[in-house]
CSV table of C-alpha atoms and ligand atoms in Angstrom, one decimal:
chain,number,residue,atom,x,y,z
A,1,MET,CA,-37.6,-29.9,-28.0
A,2,PHE,CA,-36.4,-33.4,-29.0
A,3,ARG,CA,-34.0,-34.9,-26.5
A,4,LYS,CA,-31.6,-37.7,-27.0
A,5,LEU,CA,-30.4,-38.9,-23.7
A,6,VAL,CA,-26.8,-40.1,-23.6
A,7,SER,CA,-25.3,-42.2,-20.8
A,8,LEU,CA,-23.0,-40.5,-18.3
A,9,ASP,CA,-20.0,-42.1,-19.9
A,10,GLU,CA,-21.0,-41.0,-23.3
A,11,ALA,CA,-21.6,-37.4,-22.0
A,12,ILE,CA,-18.1,-37.4,-20.6
A,13,HIS,CA,-16.7,-38.7,-23.8
A,14,ILE,CA,-18.5,-36.1,-26.0
A,15,PHE,CA,-17.4,-33.3,-23.6
A,16,GLU,CA,-13.8,-34.4,-23.6
A,17,GLN,CA,-13.7,-34.5,-27.4
A,18,GLN,CA,-14.7,-30.8,-27.4
A,19,PHE,CA,-12.9,-29.5,-24.4
A,20,HIS,CA,-9.5,-30.3,-22.9
A,21,ALA,CA,-9.4,-29.3,-19.3
A,22,LYS,CA,-5.9,-28.3,-18.2
A,23,PRO,CA,-4.3,-25.8,-15.8
A,24,GLY,CA,-4.4,-22.2,-17.0
A,25,GLU,CA,-1.9,-19.4,-16.9
A,26,VAL,CA,0.6,-18.8,-14.1
A,27,GLU,CA,0.3,-15.8,-11.8
A,28,GLN,CA,2.5,-14.5,-9.1
A,29,ILE,CA,0.7,-13.8,-5.8
A,30,SER,CA,1.8,-12.8,-2.3
A,31,LEU,CA,2.8,-15.6,0.1
A,32,SER,CA,-0.1,-14.5,2.4
A,33,GLN,CA,-2.6,-15.4,-0.3
A,34,ALA,CA,-1.0,-18.7,-1.4
A,35,HIS,CA,-2.6,-21.1,1.0
A,36,GLN,CA,-4.6,-23.8,-0.9
A,37,ARG,CA,-3.3,-22.6,-4.3
A,38,VAL,CA,-1.4,-24.8,-6.6
A,39,LEU,CA,2.3,-24.2,-7.2
A,40,ALA,CA,3.2,-23.8,-10.9
A,41,LYS,CA,7.0,-24.1,-10.7
A,42,ASP,CA,9.5,-26.2,-8.7
A,43,VAL,CA,11.0,-24.2,-5.9
A,44,LYS,CA,14.7,-24.5,-5.1
A,45,ALA,CA,16.1,-23.2,-1.8
A,46,PRO,CA,18.1,-20.0,-2.4
A,47,LEU,CA,19.8,-20.3,1.0
A,48,ASN,CA,20.7,-22.7,3.8
A,49,VAL,CA,18.3,-23.0,6.7
A,50,PRO,CA,19.4,-22.4,9.3
A,51,PRO,CA,21.8,-20.0,7.6
A,52,PHE,CA,24.4,-20.5,10.3
A,53,ASN,CA,25.3,-23.1,13.0
A,54,ARG,CA,22.8,-22.6,15.9
A,55,ALA,CA,22.6,-23.6,19.5
A,56,THR,CA,19.6,-25.9,20.2
A,57,VAL,CA,19.8,-25.5,24.0
A,58,ASP,CA,20.6,-22.8,26.6
A,59,GLY,CA,24.1,-23.3,28.0
A,60,TYR,CA,27.7,-22.7,27.1
A,61,ALA,CA,29.5,-23.0,23.7
A,62,VAL,CA,32.7,-25.0,24.1
A,63,HIS,CA,35.4,-27.0,22.4
A,64,ALA,CA,34.0,-30.4,22.8
A,65,ALA,CA,37.5,-31.8,23.4
A,66,ASP,CA,37.9,-29.5,26.5
A,67,THR,CA,35.0,-31.3,28.2
A,68,PHE,CA,36.2,-34.9,27.7
A,69,GLY,CA,36.6,-36.6,31.0
A,70,ALA,CA,34.4,-34.2,33.0
A,71,ASP,CA,32.0,-35.8,35.5
A,72,GLU,CA,30.0,-34.9,38.6
A,73,LYS,CA,33.0,-35.4,40.9
A,74,GLN,CA,35.7,-33.9,38.7
A,75,PRO,CA,34.3,-31.0,36.6
A,76,VAL,CA,36.3,-29.2,33.9
A,77,THR,CA,36.7,-25.5,34.5
A,78,LEU,CA,36.7,-23.1,31.5
A,79,LYS,CA,37.3,-19.4,31.4
A,80,LEU,CA,34.1,-17.4,30.6
A,81,LEU,CA,34.6,-14.9,27.8
A,82,GLY,CA,31.1,-13.4,27.8
A,83,CYS,CA,27.7,-14.0,26.3
A,84,VAL,CA,26.5,-14.4,22.7
A,85,THR,CA,23.4,-12.5,21.7
A,86,ILE,CA,20.7,-14.2,19.7
A,87,ASP,CA,20.5,-11.9,16.8
A,88,GLU,CA,24.1,-11.2,15.9
A,89,MET,CA,27.0,-13.2,14.6
A,90,PRO,CA,29.5,-13.3,17.6
A,91,GLU,CA,32.9,-11.7,17.0
A,92,ILE,CA,34.5,-13.7,19.8
A,93,ILE,CA,36.8,-16.5,18.7
A,94,LEU,CA,36.8,-19.4,21.2
A,95,ASN,CA,40.2,-20.7,22.0
A,96,GLU,CA,40.8,-23.9,23.9
A,97,GLY,CA,40.0,-23.6,27.6
A,98,THR,CA,37.4,-20.9,27.1
A,99,THR,CA,33.6,-20.7,26.8
A,100,VAL,CA,30.8,-18.3,26.2
A,101,GLY,CA,27.2,-18.3,27.4
A,102,ILE,CA,24.7,-19.0,24.7
A,103,VAL,CA,20.9,-19.2,24.3
A,104,THR,CA,18.7,-21.5,22.1
A,105,GLY,CA,18.8,-20.3,18.5
A,106,ALA,CA,21.9,-18.1,18.9
A,107,PRO,CA,24.8,-18.5,16.4
A,108,ILE,CA,27.7,-20.7,17.6
A,109,PRO,CA,30.9,-18.5,17.8
A,110,SER,CA,33.8,-19.7,15.6
A,111,GLY,CA,36.1,-22.1,17.4
A,112,ALA,CA,33.3,-23.7,19.3
A,113,ASP,CA,31.9,-27.0,18.1
A,114,ALA,CA,29.4,-28.0,20.8
A,115,VAL,CA,27.1,-26.6,23.5
A,116,VAL,CA,26.9,-27.9,27.1
A,117,MET,CA,23.4,-27.6,28.6
A,118,MET,CA,23.0,-25.1,31.4
A,119,GLU,CA,21.8,-27.9,33.7
A,120,TYR,CA,25.3,-29.5,33.8
A,121,THR,CA,27.2,-26.3,34.6
A,122,ILE,CA,27.9,-24.0,37.5
A,123,GLN,CA,29.1,-20.5,36.9
A,124,LYS,CA,31.1,-18.6,39.4
A,125,ASN,CA,32.5,-15.2,38.5
A,126,LYS,CA,34.5,-15.6,35.3
A,127,LEU,CA,34.7,-19.4,35.5
A,128,VAL,CA,32.3,-22.1,34.4
A,129,SER,CA,32.5,-25.7,35.8
A,130,ILE,CA,31.3,-28.4,33.4
A,131,TYR,CA,30.0,-31.6,34.9
A,132,ARG,CA,29.3,-33.6,31.9
A,133,PRO,CA,31.2,-34.1,28.6
A,134,VAL,CA,29.8,-33.2,25.2
A,135,SER,CA,30.7,-34.7,21.8
A,136,GLN,CA,31.5,-32.6,18.7
A,137,ARG,CA,28.3,-31.0,17.2
A,138,GLU,CA,26.2,-31.9,20.3
A,139,ASN,CA,23.4,-29.4,20.8
A,140,VAL,CA,24.3,-27.7,17.5
A,141,MET,CA,22.0,-27.4,14.5
A,142,GLU,CA,24.4,-27.1,11.6
A,143,ALA,CA,23.9,-24.5,8.7
A,144,GLY,CA,21.8,-26.2,6.0
A,145,SER,CA,20.8,-29.2,8.1
A,146,ASP,CA,17.1,-28.2,7.8
A,147,ILE,CA,17.1,-27.1,4.2
A,148,ARG,CA,20.2,-27.3,2.0
A,149,LYS,CA,20.8,-24.5,-0.5
A,150,GLY,CA,19.9,-25.6,-4.0
A,151,GLU,CA,17.6,-28.4,-2.9
A,152,THR,CA,14.2,-28.7,-4.6
A,153,MET,CA,11.9,-28.0,-1.7
A,154,ILE,CA,8.4,-28.0,-3.2
A,155,ARG,CA,7.4,-29.4,-6.5
A,156,ARG,CA,5.2,-28.0,-9.2
A,157,ASP,CA,1.5,-29.0,-8.9
A,158,GLN,CA,1.6,-29.2,-5.1
A,159,LEU,CA,-1.5,-27.9,-3.4
A,160,LEU,CA,0.1,-25.5,-0.8
A,161,SER,CA,-0.6,-26.4,2.8
A,162,SER,CA,0.2,-24.3,5.9
A,163,ARG,CA,3.4,-26.3,6.2
A,164,ASP,CA,4.5,-25.5,2.7
A,165,ILE,CA,3.8,-21.8,3.4
A,166,GLY,CA,6.2,-22.1,6.3
A,167,VAL,CA,8.9,-23.5,4.0
A,168,PHE,CA,8.5,-20.4,1.7
A,169,ALA,CA,8.7,-18.1,4.7
A,170,ALA,CA,11.8,-19.9,6.0
A,171,LEU,CA,13.4,-19.3,2.6
A,172,GLY,CA,12.4,-15.6,2.6
A,173,PHE,CA,10.0,-15.8,-0.3
A,174,THR,CA,7.3,-13.1,-0.4
A,175,LYS,CA,5.8,-14.1,-3.8
A,176,VAL,CA,4.8,-17.5,-5.1
A,177,ASP,CA,4.0,-18.7,-8.7
A,178,VAL,CA,0.7,-20.4,-8.9
A,179,TYR,CA,-1.8,-21.4,-11.5
A,180,LYS,CA,-4.6,-18.9,-12.0
A,181,ARG,CA,-7.9,-20.2,-10.5
A,182,PRO,CA,-10.5,-21.0,-13.2
A,183,ARG,CA,-13.1,-18.2,-13.1
A,184,VAL,CA,-16.6,-19.7,-12.9
A,185,ALA,CA,-19.7,-17.7,-13.5
A,186,VAL,CA,-22.7,-19.0,-11.6
A,187,LEU,CA,-26.2,-18.0,-12.4
A,188,SER,CA,-29.7,-19.1,-11.4
A,189,THR,CA,-32.8,-19.0,-13.5
A,190,GLY,CA,-36.5,-18.8,-12.8
A,191,ALA,CA,-39.0,-16.1,-12.0
A,192,GLU,CA,-39.8,-17.7,-8.7
A,193,ILE,CA,-36.2,-17.5,-7.4
A,194,VAL,CA,-35.4,-14.6,-5.0
A,195,GLU,CA,-32.0,-13.5,-3.5
A,196,PRO,CA,-31.8,-14.5,0.2
A,197,GLY,CA,-32.3,-11.5,2.4
A,198,LYS,CA,-35.0,-10.0,0.2
A,199,SER,CA,-38.7,-10.4,1.2
A,200,LEU,CA,-40.3,-13.6,0.2
A,201,VAL,CA,-43.8,-13.2,-1.3
A,202,LEU,CA,-45.9,-16.3,-1.6
A,203,GLY,CA,-45.0,-18.3,-4.6
A,204,LYS,CA,-41.3,-17.4,-4.5
A,205,ILE,CA,-38.4,-19.4,-3.0
A,206,TYR,CA,-34.9,-18.4,-2.1
A,207,ASP,CA,-31.9,-19.0,-4.3
A,208,ILE,CA,-30.1,-22.1,-3.0
A,209,ASN,CA,-28.2,-23.2,-6.1
A,210,ALA,CA,-26.1,-20.1,-6.6
A,211,TYR,CA,-24.8,-20.6,-3.1
A,212,THR,CA,-24.3,-24.3,-3.0
A,213,ILE,CA,-22.6,-24.3,-6.4
A,214,SER,CA,-20.4,-21.3,-5.6
A,215,ALA,CA,-19.2,-23.0,-2.4
A,216,ALA,CA,-18.6,-26.3,-4.3
A,217,VAL,CA,-16.6,-24.3,-7.0
A,218,GLN,CA,-14.4,-22.9,-4.2
A,219,GLU,CA,-13.9,-26.3,-2.7
A,220,CYS,CA,-12.3,-27.6,-5.9
A,221,GLY,CA,-10.1,-24.5,-6.5
A,222,GLY,CA,-12.3,-22.4,-8.8
A,223,GLN,CA,-13.2,-18.7,-8.3
A,224,PRO,CA,-16.9,-18.3,-8.5
A,225,SER,CA,-18.7,-15.1,-9.4
A,226,ASN,CA,-22.4,-14.8,-8.9
A,227,PHE,CA,-24.2,-13.4,-12.0
A,228,GLY,CA,-27.5,-13.3,-10.1
A,229,ILE,CA,-31.0,-14.6,-10.9
A,230,VAL,CA,-32.3,-14.4,-14.4
A,231,PRO,CA,-36.0,-14.8,-15.3
A,232,ASP,CA,-36.9,-17.4,-17.9
A,233,GLU,CA,-36.7,-14.8,-20.7
A,234,ILE,CA,-34.7,-15.4,-23.8
A,235,ASP,CA,-33.3,-11.9,-24.3
A,236,GLU,CA,-32.4,-11.3,-20.7
A,237,LEU,CA,-30.8,-14.7,-20.4
A,238,ARG,CA,-28.9,-14.3,-23.6
A,239,ALA,CA,-27.5,-10.9,-22.4
A,240,VAL,CA,-26.4,-12.2,-19.0
A,241,LEU,CA,-24.8,-15.3,-20.6
A,242,LYS,CA,-22.9,-13.1,-23.1
A,243,LYS,CA,-21.5,-11.1,-20.2
A,244,ALA,CA,-20.6,-14.2,-18.4
A,245,LEU,CA,-18.8,-15.6,-21.4
A,246,ALA,CA,-16.8,-12.4,-21.7
A,247,SER,CA,-15.3,-12.7,-18.3
A,248,ALA,CA,-15.4,-16.3,-17.1
A,249,ASP,CA,-13.7,-19.6,-18.1
A,250,ILE,CA,-16.7,-21.8,-17.3
A,251,ILE,CA,-20.3,-21.0,-16.8
A,252,ILE,CA,-22.7,-22.9,-14.6
A,253,THR,CA,-26.5,-22.2,-14.8
A,254,SER,CA,-29.2,-23.9,-12.9
A,255,GLY,CA,-32.9,-24.4,-13.7
A,256,GLY,CA,-34.8,-24.0,-16.9
A,257,VAL,CA,-33.5,-27.1,-18.7
A,258,SER,CA,-36.6,-29.3,-18.3
A,259,VAL,CA,-39.3,-29.6,-21.0
A,260,GLY,CA,-41.7,-26.9,-19.6
A,261,PRO,CA,-42.7,-23.9,-21.8
A,262,LYS,CA,-40.5,-21.7,-19.6
A,263,ASP,CA,-37.4,-23.8,-20.0
A,264,VAL,CA,-35.6,-21.7,-22.4
A,265,VAL,CA,-32.0,-22.3,-21.4
A,266,PRO,CA,-31.1,-24.8,-24.2
A,267,LYS,CA,-32.6,-22.6,-26.9
A,268,VAL,CA,-30.5,-19.6,-25.6
A,269,LEU,CA,-27.3,-21.7,-25.4
A,270,ASN,CA,-27.7,-22.5,-29.1
A,271,MET,CA,-28.0,-18.8,-30.0
A,272,LEU,CA,-24.7,-17.9,-28.4
A,273,GLY,CA,-22.3,-19.5,-30.8
A,274,LYS,CA,-20.8,-22.7,-32.1
A,275,PRO,CA,-21.0,-25.6,-31.5
A,276,GLY,CA,-23.7,-24.7,-28.9
A,277,VAL,CA,-25.4,-27.6,-27.1
A,278,ILE,CA,-23.4,-30.8,-27.2
A,279,VAL,CA,-25.3,-32.8,-24.6
A,280,SER,CA,-29.0,-32.4,-24.0
A,281,GLY,CA,-30.0,-34.8,-21.3
A,282,ILE,CA,-28.1,-37.6,-19.5
A,283,ALA,CA,-29.6,-41.0,-18.6
A,284,ILE,CA,-29.0,-40.6,-14.9
A,285,LYS,CA,-31.1,-39.9,-11.9
A,286,PRO,CA,-31.2,-37.3,-10.5
A,287,GLY,CA,-30.1,-34.8,-13.1
A,288,LYS,CA,-31.6,-36.1,-16.4
A,289,PRO,CA,-32.2,-32.7,-18.0
A,290,THR,CA,-28.5,-31.7,-17.6
A,291,THR,CA,-27.5,-29.7,-20.7
A,292,ILE,CA,-23.9,-29.0,-21.8
A,293,ALA,CA,-22.8,-26.5,-24.4
A,294,ILE,CA,-19.5,-25.2,-25.7
A,295,VAL,CA,-19.5,-21.6,-26.9
A,296,ASN,CA,-16.3,-19.8,-28.0
A,297,LYS,CA,-14.3,-22.8,-26.6
A,298,LYS,CA,-15.9,-22.2,-23.1
A,299,PRO,CA,-18.0,-24.9,-21.4
A,300,ILE,CA,-21.5,-24.0,-20.2
A,301,PHE,CA,-23.0,-26.5,-17.8
A,302,SER,CA,-26.8,-26.0,-17.4
A,303,LEU,CA,-27.8,-28.0,-14.4
A,304,PRO,CA,-31.4,-28.9,-13.3
A,305,GLY,CA,-33.1,-26.5,-10.8
A,306,HIS,CA,-33.6,-29.0,-8.0
A,307,PRO,CA,-30.8,-28.3,-5.5
A,308,THR,CA,-30.0,-31.9,-4.9
A,309,SER,CA,-29.8,-32.7,-8.6
A,310,SER,CA,-27.7,-29.7,-9.5
A,311,LEU,CA,-25.2,-30.3,-6.8
A,312,LEU,CA,-24.9,-34.0,-7.5
A,313,ILE,CA,-24.3,-33.3,-11.2
A,314,PHE,CA,-21.7,-30.7,-10.2
A,315,HIS,CA,-20.1,-33.4,-8.0
A,316,VAL,CA,-19.9,-36.1,-10.6
A,317,PHE,CA,-19.4,-34.1,-13.8
A,318,VAL,CA,-18.2,-30.5,-13.3
A,319,ARG,CA,-16.0,-30.9,-10.3
A,320,PRO,CA,-13.4,-33.1,-12.0
A,321,ILE,CA,-13.1,-30.5,-14.8
A,322,ILE,CA,-12.6,-27.6,-12.4
A,323,LEU,CA,-10.0,-29.6,-10.4
A,324,LYS,CA,-8.0,-30.2,-13.6
A,325,MET,CA,-8.3,-26.5,-14.7
A,326,ALA,CA,-7.1,-25.4,-11.2
A,327,GLY,CA,-4.1,-27.7,-11.6
A,328,ARG,CA,-5.2,-29.9,-8.7
A,329,GLN,CA,-4.5,-33.6,-8.7
A,330,GLN,CA,-7.5,-35.7,-9.1
A,331,GLU,CA,-8.2,-36.9,-5.6
A,332,PRO,CA,-9.0,-40.5,-5.2
A,333,PRO,CA,-12.7,-40.9,-4.5
A,334,PHE,CA,-13.6,-41.1,-0.9
A,335,ILE,CA,-15.3,-44.4,-0.6
A,336,VAL,CA,-16.4,-46.7,2.2
A,337,LYS,CA,-17.9,-50.2,2.0
A,338,ALA,CA,-21.3,-50.6,3.7
A,339,THR,CA,-24.4,-52.7,3.7
A,340,ALA,CA,-27.6,-51.5,2.1
A,341,ALA,CA,-30.1,-50.8,4.9
A,342,GLU,CA,-33.1,-50.9,2.5
A,343,LYS,CA,-33.9,-52.0,-1.0
A,344,MET,CA,-32.9,-49.3,-3.5
A,345,PHE,CA,-34.5,-49.0,-6.9
A,346,GLN,CA,-33.0,-47.9,-10.2
A,347,ALA,CA,-34.8,-45.3,-12.3
A,348,LYS,CA,-35.5,-47.3,-15.5
A,349,GLY,CA,-32.3,-47.8,-17.4
A,350,ARG,CA,-30.7,-44.7,-15.9
A,351,ARG,CA,-27.6,-44.7,-13.8
A,352,THR,CA,-29.1,-43.9,-10.4
A,353,PHE,CA,-27.4,-42.0,-7.6
A,354,VAL,CA,-29.1,-42.8,-4.2
A,355,MET,CA,-28.3,-40.3,-1.5
A,356,VAL,CA,-27.5,-42.1,1.7
A,357,ASP,CA,-26.4,-41.4,5.2
A,358,LEU,CA,-24.3,-43.9,7.3
A,359,ILE,CA,-25.3,-45.5,10.5
A,360,GLN,CA,-23.8,-48.4,12.6
A,361,ASP,CA,-26.0,-51.2,13.8
A,362,GLU,CA,-25.6,-52.9,17.2
A,363,SER,CA,-22.8,-55.1,15.9
A,364,GLY,CA,-20.9,-52.1,14.6
A,365,LYS,CA,-21.7,-52.9,10.9
A,366,LEU,CA,-21.9,-49.9,8.7
A,367,LEU,CA,-25.3,-49.4,7.0
A,368,ALA,CA,-26.1,-47.1,4.1
A,369,ARG,CA,-29.5,-45.7,4.5
A,370,PRO,CA,-31.3,-43.9,1.7
A,371,VAL,CA,-32.2,-40.3,2.5
A,372,ALA,CA,-35.7,-39.0,1.5
A,373,LEU,CA,-35.8,-41.2,-1.7
A,374,GLY,CA,-37.3,-39.4,-4.6
A,375,LEU,CA,-37.5,-35.9,-3.1
A,376,SER,CA,-34.8,-34.4,-5.2
A,377,GLY,CA,-36.3,-30.9,-4.6
A,378,ALA,CA,-35.6,-31.1,-0.9
A,379,ILE,CA,-32.4,-29.3,0.3
A,380,THR,CA,-32.4,-31.5,3.4
A,381,THR,CA,-31.7,-34.5,1.2
A,382,LEU,CA,-28.4,-33.0,0.5
A,383,SER,CA,-27.5,-31.8,4.0
A,384,LYS,CA,-28.5,-35.1,5.5
A,385,ALA,CA,-26.7,-37.3,2.9
A,386,GLU,CA,-23.1,-38.3,3.6
A,387,GLY,CA,-22.7,-39.6,0.1
A,388,PHE,CA,-24.3,-41.7,-2.6
A,389,VAL,CA,-24.6,-45.3,-3.8
A,390,ILE,CA,-24.6,-45.8,-7.5
A,391,ILE,CA,-26.9,-48.2,-9.2
A,392,PRO,CA,-25.4,-49.0,-12.6
A,393,GLU,CA,-27.4,-49.0,-15.8
A,394,ARG,CA,-27.5,-52.8,-16.0
A,395,TRP,CA,-29.0,-53.3,-12.5
A,396,GLN,CA,-32.6,-52.9,-11.5
A,397,PHE,CA,-32.2,-52.6,-7.8
A,398,ILE,CA,-30.0,-53.2,-4.8
A,399,ASN,CA,-31.4,-55.5,-2.1
A,400,ALA,CA,-31.4,-54.7,1.6
A,401,GLY,CA,-28.4,-56.5,3.0
A,402,ASP,CA,-26.3,-56.2,-0.2
A,403,ASP,CA,-22.7,-54.9,0.0
A,404,VAL,CA,-22.5,-51.4,-1.5
A,405,THR,CA,-19.8,-48.8,-2.1
A,406,VAL,CA,-20.7,-45.4,-0.7
A,407,HIS,CA,-19.1,-42.4,-2.5
A,408,LEU,CA,-18.6,-39.8,0.3
A,409,PHE,CA,-19.0,-36.1,-0.3
A,410,LYS,CA,-16.0,-35.7,2.1
A,411,PRO,CA,-13.9,-38.0,4.2
A,412,LEU,CA,-15.8,-39.3,7.1
A,413,PRO,CA,-14.0,-38.9,10.5
A,414,GLU,CA,-14.3,-42.1,12.4
A,415,PHE,CA,-15.5,-40.4,15.5
A,416,ALA,CA,-18.5,-39.0,13.6
A,417,LEU,CA,-19.7,-42.5,13.1
A,418,SER,CA,-19.2,-43.8,16.5
A,419,ALA,CA,-20.9,-40.7,18.0
A,420,LYS,CA,-24.2,-41.4,16.2
B,501,LIG,P1,-36.5,-26.1,-13.1
B,501,LIG,O1,-35.4,-27.0,-13.4
B,501,LIG,O2,-36.2,-24.7,-13.5
B,501,LIG,O3,-37.8,-26.6,-13.6
B,501,LIG,O4,-36.6,-26.1,-11.5
B,501,LIG,C1,-36.9,-27.3,-10.8
B,501,LIG,C2,-37.2,-26.9,-9.4
B,501,LIG,O5,-36.1,-26.4,-8.7
B,501,LIG,C3,-38.3,-25.9,-9.2
B,501,LIG,O6,-39.1,-26.3,-8.1
B,501,LIG,C4,-37.5,-24.6,-8.9
B,501,LIG,O7,-38.3,-23.7,-8.2
B,501,LIG,C5,-36.4,-25.2,-8.1
B,501,LIG,N1,-35.2,-24.3,-8.3
B,501,LIG,C6,-34.7,-23.9,-9.5
B,501,LIG,N2,-33.7,-23.1,-9.3
B,501,LIG,C7,-33.5,-23.0,-8.0
B,501,LIG,C8,-32.5,-22.3,-7.1
B,501,LIG,N3,-31.6,-21.6,-7.7
B,501,LIG,N4,-32.6,-22.5,-5.8
B,501,LIG,C9,-33.6,-23.3,-5.3
B,501,LIG,N5,-34.5,-23.9,-6.0
B,501,LIG,C10,-34.5,-23.8,-7.3
B,502,LIG,MG1,-37.2,-22.9,-13.6
């Protein structure tokens, strides 16, 4: 099949003309499922938190004015009316000259405006001696001081963290409105690919891509479903892709896009519907055979079979689209400046992504060291790499000692570097 390679920028442009990635519908889910989901509506506080004035220490609730002038030598003595329980609004009304025992978190009885810490008191029978004065509101957390009723607490498009979940719980929410996660069908192609766990006869290899890609889909907020391994047979592939199109928002296949006789994926993509294949090959390395189709308004990304190539293309092309569809903000790229440890070559005219790991030399300088150059079939290339260096189309190489920007797969904790 005739291939016209386009640059990565052109491929992105062609895709964006055909498909506008945006957050999908809104669904209501239970709070316990909401972690790492994206909020679809602003949330206003329906109540004050705390809902009532609360004691912040163990001690005695008082009229602050009663304690003025108290000191170690001349304590003020107040009449003890009883004790407030932590889970009920006290019925006692505190008049001047009286006090009640109170514990941390318990409601302040009406009349009282401060709490004296237990440490500065001595109780004898029905009398409490106070050895230190308190000012009004001392040791009292006022109603609404944490969250004010009506306040917008969490805004739309927020990726919900464990702290946000705590805010919802404090406000009594059991359900949360979030964007639906984009459903991503993942399938592998090739007669030689076998499901992990099955026996491996000579000539076969285990399916890596379905697992790496599904995990990467989850990382950016998509919901993967594995449609299994399909041999390079037109009819079978067509049937599975039709099924995937019926239930998923995006489809990702791997393998079968090169120029071998068994590479039938592009042909099948063109049989499924209009417009079919819109990009057949990108001038990058690795990942040149990457093929992109749109069928029934749904994108199909057909990535190369090599695990490193397919995951890299996922990272640079597919991931930003899933992030948008999941309603997640585009994260700034994680980058670090480093020095090239070796000369790195460009693949003739193609934007080249060189997988690197990072090491520090004796002087503490950060070096980017290419990992297993050229072996895009090796899974270890991926697991050893911490990121990649991009050699643009207009350059031929990067020299050892040149400054480079390393695009990290994930943020690098500083200790990981110094521990090496
Ligand atoms: P292809 O793009 O189908 O020619 O595949 C390129 C190479 O990647 C071949 O060596 C395949 O065996 C290998 N490969 C394809 N799909 C997978 C997969 N899902 N997991 C691991 N290796 C794969
Ligand atoms: Mg294949």
